[in-house]
PDB file of C-alpha atoms in Angstrom:
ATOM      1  CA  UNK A   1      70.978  68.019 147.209  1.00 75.00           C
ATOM      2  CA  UNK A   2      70.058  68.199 143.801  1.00 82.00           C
ATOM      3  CA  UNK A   3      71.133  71.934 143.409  1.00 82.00           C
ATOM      4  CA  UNK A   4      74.773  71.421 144.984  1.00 83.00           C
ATOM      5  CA  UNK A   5      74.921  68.679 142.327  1.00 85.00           C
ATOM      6  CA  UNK A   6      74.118  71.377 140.125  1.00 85.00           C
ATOM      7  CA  UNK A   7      76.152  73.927 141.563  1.00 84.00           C
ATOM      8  CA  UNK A   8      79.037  71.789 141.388  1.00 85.00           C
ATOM      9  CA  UNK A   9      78.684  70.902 137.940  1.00 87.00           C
ATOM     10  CA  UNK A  10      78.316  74.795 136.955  1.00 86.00           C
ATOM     11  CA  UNK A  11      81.485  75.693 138.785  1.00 86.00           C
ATOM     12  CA  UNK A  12      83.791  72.542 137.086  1.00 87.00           C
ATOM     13  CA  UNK A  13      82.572  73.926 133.665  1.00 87.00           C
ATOM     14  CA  UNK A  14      83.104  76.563 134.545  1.00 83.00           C
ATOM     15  CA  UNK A  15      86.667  75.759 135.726  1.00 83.00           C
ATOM     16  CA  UNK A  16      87.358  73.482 132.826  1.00 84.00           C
ATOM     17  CA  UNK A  17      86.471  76.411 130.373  1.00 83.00           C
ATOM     18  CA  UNK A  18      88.922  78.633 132.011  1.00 77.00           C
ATOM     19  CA  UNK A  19      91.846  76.459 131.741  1.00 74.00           C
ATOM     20  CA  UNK A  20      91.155  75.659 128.876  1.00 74.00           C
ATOM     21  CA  UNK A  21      91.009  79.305 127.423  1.00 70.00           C
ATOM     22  CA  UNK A  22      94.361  79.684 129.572  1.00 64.00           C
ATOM     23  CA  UNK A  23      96.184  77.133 127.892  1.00 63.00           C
ATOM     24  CA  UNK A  24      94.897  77.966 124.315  1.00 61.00           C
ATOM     25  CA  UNK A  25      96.500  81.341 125.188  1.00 55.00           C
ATOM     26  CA  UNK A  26      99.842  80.038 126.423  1.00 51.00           C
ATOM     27  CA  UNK A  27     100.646  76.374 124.984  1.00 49.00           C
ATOM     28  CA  UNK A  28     103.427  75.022 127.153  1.00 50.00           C
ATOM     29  CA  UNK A  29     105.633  74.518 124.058  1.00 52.00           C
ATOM     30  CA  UNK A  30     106.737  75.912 120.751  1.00 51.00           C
ATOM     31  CA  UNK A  31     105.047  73.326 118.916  1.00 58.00           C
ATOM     32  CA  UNK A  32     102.141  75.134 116.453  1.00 76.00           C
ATOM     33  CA  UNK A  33     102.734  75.288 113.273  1.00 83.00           C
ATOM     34  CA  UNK A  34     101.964  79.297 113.453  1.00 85.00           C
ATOM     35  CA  UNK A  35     104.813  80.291 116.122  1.00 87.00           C
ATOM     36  CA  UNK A  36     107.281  78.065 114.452  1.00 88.00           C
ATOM     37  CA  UNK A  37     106.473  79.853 110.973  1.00 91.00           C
ATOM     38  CA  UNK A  38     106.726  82.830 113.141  1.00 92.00           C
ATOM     39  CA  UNK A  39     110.090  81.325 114.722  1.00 92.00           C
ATOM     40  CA  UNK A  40     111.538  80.641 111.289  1.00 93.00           C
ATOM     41  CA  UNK A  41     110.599  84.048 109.738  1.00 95.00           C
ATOM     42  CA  UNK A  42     111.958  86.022 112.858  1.00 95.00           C
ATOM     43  CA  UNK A  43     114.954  83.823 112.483  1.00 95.00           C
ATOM     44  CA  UNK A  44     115.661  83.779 108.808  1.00 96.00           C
ATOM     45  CA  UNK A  45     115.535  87.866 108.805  1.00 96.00           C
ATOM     46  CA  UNK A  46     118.096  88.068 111.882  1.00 96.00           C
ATOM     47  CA  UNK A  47     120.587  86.110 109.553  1.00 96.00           C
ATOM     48  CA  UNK A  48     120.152  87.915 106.635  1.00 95.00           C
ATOM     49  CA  UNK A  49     120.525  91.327 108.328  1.00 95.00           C
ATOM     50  CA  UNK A  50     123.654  90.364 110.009  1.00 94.00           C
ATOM     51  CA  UNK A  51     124.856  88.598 106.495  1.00 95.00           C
ATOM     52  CA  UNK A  52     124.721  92.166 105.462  1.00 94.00           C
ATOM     53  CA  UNK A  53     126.227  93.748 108.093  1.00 94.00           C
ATOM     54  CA  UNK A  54     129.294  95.124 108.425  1.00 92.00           C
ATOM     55  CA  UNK A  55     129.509  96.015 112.322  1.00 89.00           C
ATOM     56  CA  UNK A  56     133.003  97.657 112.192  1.00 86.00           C
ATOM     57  CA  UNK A  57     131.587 100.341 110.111  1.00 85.00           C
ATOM     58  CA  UNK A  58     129.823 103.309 111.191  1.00 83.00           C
ATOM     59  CA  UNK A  59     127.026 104.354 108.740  1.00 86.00           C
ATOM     60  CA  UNK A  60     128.052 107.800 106.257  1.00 84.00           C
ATOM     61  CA  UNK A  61     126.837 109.162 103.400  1.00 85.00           C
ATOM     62  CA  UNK A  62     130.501 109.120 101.495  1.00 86.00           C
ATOM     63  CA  UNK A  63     130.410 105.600 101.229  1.00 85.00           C
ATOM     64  CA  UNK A  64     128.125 103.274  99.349  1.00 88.00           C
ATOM     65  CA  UNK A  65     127.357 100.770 102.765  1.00 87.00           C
ATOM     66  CA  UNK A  66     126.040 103.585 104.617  1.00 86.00           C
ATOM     67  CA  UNK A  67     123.307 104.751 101.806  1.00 86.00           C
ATOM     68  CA  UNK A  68     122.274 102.079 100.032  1.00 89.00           C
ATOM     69  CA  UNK A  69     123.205  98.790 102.382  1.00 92.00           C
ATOM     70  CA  UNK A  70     122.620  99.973 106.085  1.00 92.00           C
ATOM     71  CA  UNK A  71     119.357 101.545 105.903  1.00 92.00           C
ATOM     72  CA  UNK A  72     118.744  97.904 104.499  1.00 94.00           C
ATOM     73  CA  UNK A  73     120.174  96.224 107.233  1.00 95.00           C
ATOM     74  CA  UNK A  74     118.577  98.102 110.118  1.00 95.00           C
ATOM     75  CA  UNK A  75     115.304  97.569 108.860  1.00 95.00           C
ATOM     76  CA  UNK A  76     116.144  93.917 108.436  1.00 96.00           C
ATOM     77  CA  UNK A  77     117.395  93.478 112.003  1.00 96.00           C
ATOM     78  CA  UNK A  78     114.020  95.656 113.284  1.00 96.00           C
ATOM     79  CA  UNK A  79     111.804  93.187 111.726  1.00 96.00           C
ATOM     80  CA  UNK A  80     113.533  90.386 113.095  1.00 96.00           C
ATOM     81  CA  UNK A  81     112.767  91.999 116.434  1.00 96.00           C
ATOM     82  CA  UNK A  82     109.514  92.402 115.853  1.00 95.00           C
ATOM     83  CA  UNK A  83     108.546  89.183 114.426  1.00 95.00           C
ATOM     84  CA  UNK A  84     110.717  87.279 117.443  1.00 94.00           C
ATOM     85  CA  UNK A  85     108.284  89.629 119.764  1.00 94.00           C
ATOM     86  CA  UNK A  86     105.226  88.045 118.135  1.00 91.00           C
ATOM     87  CA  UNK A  87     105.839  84.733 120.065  1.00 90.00           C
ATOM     88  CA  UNK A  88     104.335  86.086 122.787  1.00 88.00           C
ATOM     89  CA  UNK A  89     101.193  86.003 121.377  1.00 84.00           C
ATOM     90  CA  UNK A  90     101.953  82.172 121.890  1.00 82.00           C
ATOM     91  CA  UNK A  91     103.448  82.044 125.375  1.00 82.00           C
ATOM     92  CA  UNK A  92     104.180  84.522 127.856  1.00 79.00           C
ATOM     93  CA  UNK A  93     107.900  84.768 127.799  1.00 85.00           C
ATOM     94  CA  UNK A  94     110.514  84.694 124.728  1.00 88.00           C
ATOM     95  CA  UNK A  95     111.775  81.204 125.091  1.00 87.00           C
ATOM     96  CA  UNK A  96     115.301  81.941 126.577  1.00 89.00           C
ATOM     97  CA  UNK A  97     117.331  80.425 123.483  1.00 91.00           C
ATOM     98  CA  UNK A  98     115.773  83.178 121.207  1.00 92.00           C
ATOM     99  CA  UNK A  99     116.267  86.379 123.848  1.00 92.00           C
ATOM    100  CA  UNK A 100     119.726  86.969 122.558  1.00 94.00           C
ATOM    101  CA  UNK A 101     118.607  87.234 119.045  1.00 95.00           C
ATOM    102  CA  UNK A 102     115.879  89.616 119.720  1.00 95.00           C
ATOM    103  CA  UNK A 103     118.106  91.857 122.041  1.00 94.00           C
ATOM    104  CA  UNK A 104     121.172  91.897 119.394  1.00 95.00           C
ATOM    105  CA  UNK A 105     118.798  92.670 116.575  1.00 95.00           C
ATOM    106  CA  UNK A 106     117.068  95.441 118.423  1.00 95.00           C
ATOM    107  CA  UNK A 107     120.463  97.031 119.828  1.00 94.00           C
ATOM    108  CA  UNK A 108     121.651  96.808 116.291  1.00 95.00           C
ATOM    109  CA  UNK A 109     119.125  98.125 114.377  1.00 94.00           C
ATOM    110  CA  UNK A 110     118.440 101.259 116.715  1.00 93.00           C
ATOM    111  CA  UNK A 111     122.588 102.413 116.814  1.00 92.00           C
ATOM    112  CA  UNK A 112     122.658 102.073 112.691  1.00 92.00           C
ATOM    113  CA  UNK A 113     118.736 103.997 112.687  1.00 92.00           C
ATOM    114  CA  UNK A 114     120.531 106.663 115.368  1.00 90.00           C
ATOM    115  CA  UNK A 115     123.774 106.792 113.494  1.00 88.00           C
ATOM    116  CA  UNK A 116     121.888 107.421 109.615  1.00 89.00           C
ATOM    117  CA  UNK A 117     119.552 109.844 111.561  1.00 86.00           C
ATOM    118  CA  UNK A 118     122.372 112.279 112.044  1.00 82.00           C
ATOM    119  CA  UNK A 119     122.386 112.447 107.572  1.00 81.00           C
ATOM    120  CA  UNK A 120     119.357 111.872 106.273  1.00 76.00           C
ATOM    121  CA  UNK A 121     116.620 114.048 105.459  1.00 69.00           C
ATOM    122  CA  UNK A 122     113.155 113.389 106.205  1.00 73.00           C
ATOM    123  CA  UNK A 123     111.453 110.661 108.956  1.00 78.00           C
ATOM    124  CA  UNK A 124     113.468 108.201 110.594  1.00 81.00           C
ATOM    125  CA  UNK A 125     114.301 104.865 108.778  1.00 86.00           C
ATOM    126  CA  UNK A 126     112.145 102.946 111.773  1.00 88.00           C
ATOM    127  CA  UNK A 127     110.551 103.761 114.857  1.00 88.00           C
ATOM    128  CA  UNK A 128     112.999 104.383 117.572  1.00 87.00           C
ATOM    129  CA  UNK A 129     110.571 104.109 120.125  1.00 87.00           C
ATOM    130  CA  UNK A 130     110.038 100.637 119.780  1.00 89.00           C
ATOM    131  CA  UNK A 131     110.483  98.097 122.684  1.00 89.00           C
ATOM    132  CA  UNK A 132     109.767  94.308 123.029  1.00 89.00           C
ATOM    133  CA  UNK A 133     106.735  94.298 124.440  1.00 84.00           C
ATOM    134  CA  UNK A 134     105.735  93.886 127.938  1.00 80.00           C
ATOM    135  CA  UNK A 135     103.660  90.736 128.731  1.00 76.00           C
ATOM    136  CA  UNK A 136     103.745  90.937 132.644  1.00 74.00           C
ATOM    137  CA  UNK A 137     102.760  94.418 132.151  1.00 70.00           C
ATOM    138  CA  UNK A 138      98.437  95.952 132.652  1.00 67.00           C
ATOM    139  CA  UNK A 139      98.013  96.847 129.651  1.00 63.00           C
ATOM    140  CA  UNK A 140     100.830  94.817 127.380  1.00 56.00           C
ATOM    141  CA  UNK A 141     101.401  97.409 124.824  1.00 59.00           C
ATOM    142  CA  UNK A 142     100.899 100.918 125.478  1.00 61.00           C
ATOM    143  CA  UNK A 143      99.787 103.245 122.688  1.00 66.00           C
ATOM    144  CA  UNK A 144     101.959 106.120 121.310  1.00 70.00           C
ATOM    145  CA  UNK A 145      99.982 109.353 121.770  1.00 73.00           C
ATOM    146  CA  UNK A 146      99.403 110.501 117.948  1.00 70.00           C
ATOM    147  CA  UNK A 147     101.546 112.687 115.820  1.00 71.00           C
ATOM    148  CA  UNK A 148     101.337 116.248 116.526  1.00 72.00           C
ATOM    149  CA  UNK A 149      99.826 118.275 113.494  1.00 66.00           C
ATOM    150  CA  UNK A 150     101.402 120.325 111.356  1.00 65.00           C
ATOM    151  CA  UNK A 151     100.179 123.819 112.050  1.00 66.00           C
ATOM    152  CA  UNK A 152      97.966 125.023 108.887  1.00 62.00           C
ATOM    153  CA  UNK A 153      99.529 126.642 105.948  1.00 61.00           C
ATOM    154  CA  UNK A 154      96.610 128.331 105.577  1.00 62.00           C
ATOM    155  CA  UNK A 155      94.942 129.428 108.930  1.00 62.00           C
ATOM    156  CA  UNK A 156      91.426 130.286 108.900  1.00 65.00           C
ATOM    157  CA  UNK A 157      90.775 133.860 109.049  1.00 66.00           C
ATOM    158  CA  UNK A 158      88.350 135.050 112.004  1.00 67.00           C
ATOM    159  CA  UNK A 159      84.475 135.972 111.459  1.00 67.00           C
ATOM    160  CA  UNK A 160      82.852 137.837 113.284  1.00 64.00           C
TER     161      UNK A 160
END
């Protein structure tokens, strides 16, 4: 009798500790002062990309917008997106009334990275590849494989 009672205590610690790490992961609300810094940040660059913005513009290099503003803007709007995706280090989902942001930022910035692509010279203003990540998903966020080397500009020469 005395072990059950001792089983039984194991197994509700047991229990308890796993709930507990469960909801430590995923509070049920936005209330930590962390994800509402995070909130605010995500937020505040969202409105100052699209305070930037002009959206019935397309990107060129003849006028000023499109080489000194834009490049700005995109990479505005990307880190919004990004920062907005670091809720979910706080709770599964993106709570539904910040979704639109995140998707509007993201479409955004990738059409005015695609559209400056096409002119300038050298790597891409931000990673095109980027998606909100995956929660649901095995493994949340998959790695890129690594950049392909350049080949050598000076290849060895063979010994024999």
């Amino acid at each position: 009798e005395e072990r059950r009672a001792r089983r039984a205590a194991i197994a509700a610690r047991h229990a308890a500790e796993k709930k507990a790490a469960e909801e430590a992961r995923y509070p049920k609300e936005l209330e930590s002062d962390e994800a509402e810094a995070i909130r605010l940040c995500g937020l505040e660059l969202y409105e100052r990309g699209r305070a930037a913005d002009k959206p019935g513009q397309v990107p060129s290099p003849s006028v000023k917008w499109g080489v000194m503003d834009a490049p700005r803007v995109a990479m505005s709007l990307h880190a919004a997106a990004v920062v907005l995706d670091c809720l979910k280090l706080f709770m599964p989902q993106l709570p539904a009334d910040l979704l639109p942001f995140q998707r509007a930022a993201h479409r955004r910035s990738n059409d005015l990275a695609k559209h400056m692509q096409n002119y300038r010279v050298g790597e891409p203003i931000l990673p095109l590849e980027w998606k909100p990540a995956d929660m649901s998903a095995a493994v949340p966020v998959p790695c890129p494989p690594p950049p392909a080397l350049p080949p050598s500009a000076f290849p060895s020469a063979p010994r024999r």
